[in-house]
Short mmCIF file of C-alpha atoms in Angstrom, two decimals:
data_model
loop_
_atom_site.label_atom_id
_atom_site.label_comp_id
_atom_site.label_asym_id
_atom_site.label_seq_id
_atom_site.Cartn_x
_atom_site.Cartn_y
_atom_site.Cartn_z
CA UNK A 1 118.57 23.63 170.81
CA UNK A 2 120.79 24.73 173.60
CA UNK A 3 121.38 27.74 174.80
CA UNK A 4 123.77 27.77 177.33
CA UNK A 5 127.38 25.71 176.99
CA UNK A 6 127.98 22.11 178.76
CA UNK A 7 131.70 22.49 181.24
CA UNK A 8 134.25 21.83 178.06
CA UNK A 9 132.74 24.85 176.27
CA UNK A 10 132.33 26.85 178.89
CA UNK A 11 136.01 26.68 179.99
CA UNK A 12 137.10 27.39 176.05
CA UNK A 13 134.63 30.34 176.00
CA UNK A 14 136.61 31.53 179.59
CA UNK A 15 140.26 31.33 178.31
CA UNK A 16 139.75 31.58 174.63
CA UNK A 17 141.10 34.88 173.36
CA UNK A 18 139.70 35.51 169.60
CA UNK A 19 136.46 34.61 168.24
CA UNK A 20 135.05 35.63 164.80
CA UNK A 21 131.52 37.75 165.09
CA UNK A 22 129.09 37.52 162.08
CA UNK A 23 125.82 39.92 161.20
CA UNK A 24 124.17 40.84 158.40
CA UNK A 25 122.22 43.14 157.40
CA UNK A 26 118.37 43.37 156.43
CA UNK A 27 118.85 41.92 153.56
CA UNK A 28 120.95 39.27 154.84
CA UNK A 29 124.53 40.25 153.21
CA UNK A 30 126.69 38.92 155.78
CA UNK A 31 129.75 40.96 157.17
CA UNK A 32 132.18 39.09 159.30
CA UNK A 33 135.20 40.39 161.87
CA UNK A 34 137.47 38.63 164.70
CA UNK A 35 136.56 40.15 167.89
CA UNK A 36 138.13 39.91 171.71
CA UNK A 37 135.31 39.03 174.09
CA UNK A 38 134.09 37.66 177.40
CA UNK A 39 131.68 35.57 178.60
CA UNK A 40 129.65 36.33 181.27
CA UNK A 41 126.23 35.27 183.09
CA UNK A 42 124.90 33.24 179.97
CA UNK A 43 126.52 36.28 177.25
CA UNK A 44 129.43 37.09 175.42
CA UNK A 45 130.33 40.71 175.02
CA UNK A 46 132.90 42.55 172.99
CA UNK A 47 133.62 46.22 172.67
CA UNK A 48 133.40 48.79 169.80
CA UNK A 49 136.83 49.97 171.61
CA UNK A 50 139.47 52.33 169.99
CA UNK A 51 141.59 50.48 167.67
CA UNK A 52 141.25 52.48 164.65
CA UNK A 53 138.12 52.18 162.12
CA UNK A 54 137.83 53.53 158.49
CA UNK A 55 134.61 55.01 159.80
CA UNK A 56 133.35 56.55 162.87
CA UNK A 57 131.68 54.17 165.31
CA UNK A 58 127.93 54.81 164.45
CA UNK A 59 128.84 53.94 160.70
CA UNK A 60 130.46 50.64 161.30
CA UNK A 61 129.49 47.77 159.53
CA UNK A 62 128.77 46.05 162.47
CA UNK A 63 127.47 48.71 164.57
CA UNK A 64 124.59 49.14 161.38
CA UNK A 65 123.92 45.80 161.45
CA UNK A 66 123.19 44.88 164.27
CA UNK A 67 121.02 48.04 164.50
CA UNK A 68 119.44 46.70 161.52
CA UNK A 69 119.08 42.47 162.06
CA UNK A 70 119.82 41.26 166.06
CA UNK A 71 120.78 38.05 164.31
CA UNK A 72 124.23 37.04 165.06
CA UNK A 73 126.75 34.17 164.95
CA UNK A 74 129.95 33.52 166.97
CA UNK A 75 132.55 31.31 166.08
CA UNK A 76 135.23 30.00 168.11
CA UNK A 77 137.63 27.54 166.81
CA UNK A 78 141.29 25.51 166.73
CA UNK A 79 143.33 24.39 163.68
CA UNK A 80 146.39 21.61 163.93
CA UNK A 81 147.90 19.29 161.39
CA UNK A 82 146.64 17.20 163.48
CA UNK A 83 142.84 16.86 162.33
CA UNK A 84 142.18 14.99 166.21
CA UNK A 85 143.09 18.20 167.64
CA UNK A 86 140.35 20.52 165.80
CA UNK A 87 136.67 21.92 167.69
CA UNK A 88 134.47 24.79 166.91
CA UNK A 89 131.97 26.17 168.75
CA UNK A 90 129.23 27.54 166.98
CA UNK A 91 126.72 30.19 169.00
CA UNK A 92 123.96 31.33 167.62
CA UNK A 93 121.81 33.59 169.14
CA UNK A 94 120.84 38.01 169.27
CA UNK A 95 122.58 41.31 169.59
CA UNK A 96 122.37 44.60 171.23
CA UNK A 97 124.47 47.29 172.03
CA UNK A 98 124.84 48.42 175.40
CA UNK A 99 126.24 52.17 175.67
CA UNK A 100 125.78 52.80 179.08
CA UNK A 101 124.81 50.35 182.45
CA UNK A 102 125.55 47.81 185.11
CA UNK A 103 125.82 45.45 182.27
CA UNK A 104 128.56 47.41 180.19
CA UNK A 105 130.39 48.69 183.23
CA UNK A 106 130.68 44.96 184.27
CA UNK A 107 132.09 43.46 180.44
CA UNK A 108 134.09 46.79 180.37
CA UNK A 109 135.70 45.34 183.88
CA UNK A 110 136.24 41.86 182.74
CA UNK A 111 137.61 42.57 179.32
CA UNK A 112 139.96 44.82 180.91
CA UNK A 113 141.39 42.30 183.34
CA UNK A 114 141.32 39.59 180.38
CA UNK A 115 143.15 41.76 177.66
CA UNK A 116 145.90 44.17 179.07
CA UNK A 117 145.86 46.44 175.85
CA UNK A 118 142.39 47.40 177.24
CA UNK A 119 143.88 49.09 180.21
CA UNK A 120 146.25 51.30 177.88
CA UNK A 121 143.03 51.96 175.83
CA UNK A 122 141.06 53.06 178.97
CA UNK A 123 138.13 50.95 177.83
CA UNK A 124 135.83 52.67 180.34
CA UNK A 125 136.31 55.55 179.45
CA UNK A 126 135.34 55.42 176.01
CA UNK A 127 131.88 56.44 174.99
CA UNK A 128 132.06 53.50 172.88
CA UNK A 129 129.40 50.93 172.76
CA UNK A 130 129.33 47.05 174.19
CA UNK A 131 127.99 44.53 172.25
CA UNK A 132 125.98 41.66 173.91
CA UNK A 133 125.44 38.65 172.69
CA UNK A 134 122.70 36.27 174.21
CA UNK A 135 122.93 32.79 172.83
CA UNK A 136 119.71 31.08 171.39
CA UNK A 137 121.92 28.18 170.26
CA UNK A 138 125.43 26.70 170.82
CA UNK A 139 126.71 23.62 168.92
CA UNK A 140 130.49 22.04 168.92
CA UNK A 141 132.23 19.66 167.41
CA UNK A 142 135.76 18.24 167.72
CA UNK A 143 138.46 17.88 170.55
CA UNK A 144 137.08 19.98 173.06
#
């Protein structure tokens, strides 16, 4: 098991822009969504920001399950026609939800200088939770 990514990974977890965030609850019914992230000292971290929900924030699927089950998988990946081109990156690892702190006042910082739509949003302002998510294990495959 590895925890932390080797250079190739690491620079596709720096520039990549969507990843797709899985939980499940505690009976194990999974519930997947794309997310925007960072990663940062060892985590990736993604915001319960604005956009809008069918729900309010404390009854998001999400939100609930990782309340529920810290279990949580990441997935980052790239299609082509051609099959040489194609990786994933699969992380593994535990979730928490950060509503206040150095920690979320940091992601809040760096997602706002990686995704301009943030800035419009006024991420920081939001009392919206951060999710963090601390890798147990990554694996890859493909053309990284």
């Amino acid at each position: 098991m590895r925890s932390q990514p080797n250079d190739r990974e690491l620079h596709i977890l720096k520039t990549g822009r969507v990843a797709r965030m899985a939980t499940a609850d505690r009976t194990g019914e999974p519930h997947i969504v794309p997310v925007c992230y960072v990663f940062d000292e060892g985590c990736l971290f993604t915001p319960i920001d604005s956009k809008p929900k069918r729900v309010s924030y404390e009854k998001l699927k999400r939100v609930k399950n990782i309340s529920a089950n810290p279990k949580i998988s990441i997935l980052l990946d790239r299609y082509s026609e051609d099959w040489k081109e194609l990786y994933y990156i699969l992380i593994t690892g535990t979730a928490d939800l950060l509503p206040y702190g150095h920690s979320r006042k940091r992601a809040v910082e760096l997602l706002t200088a990686k995704y301009s739509q943030y800035k419009e949003m006024c991420l920081g302002d939001l009392s919206f939770s951060v999710i963090r998510i601390t890798p147990v294990n990554i694996v890859s495959l493909g053309n990284l």
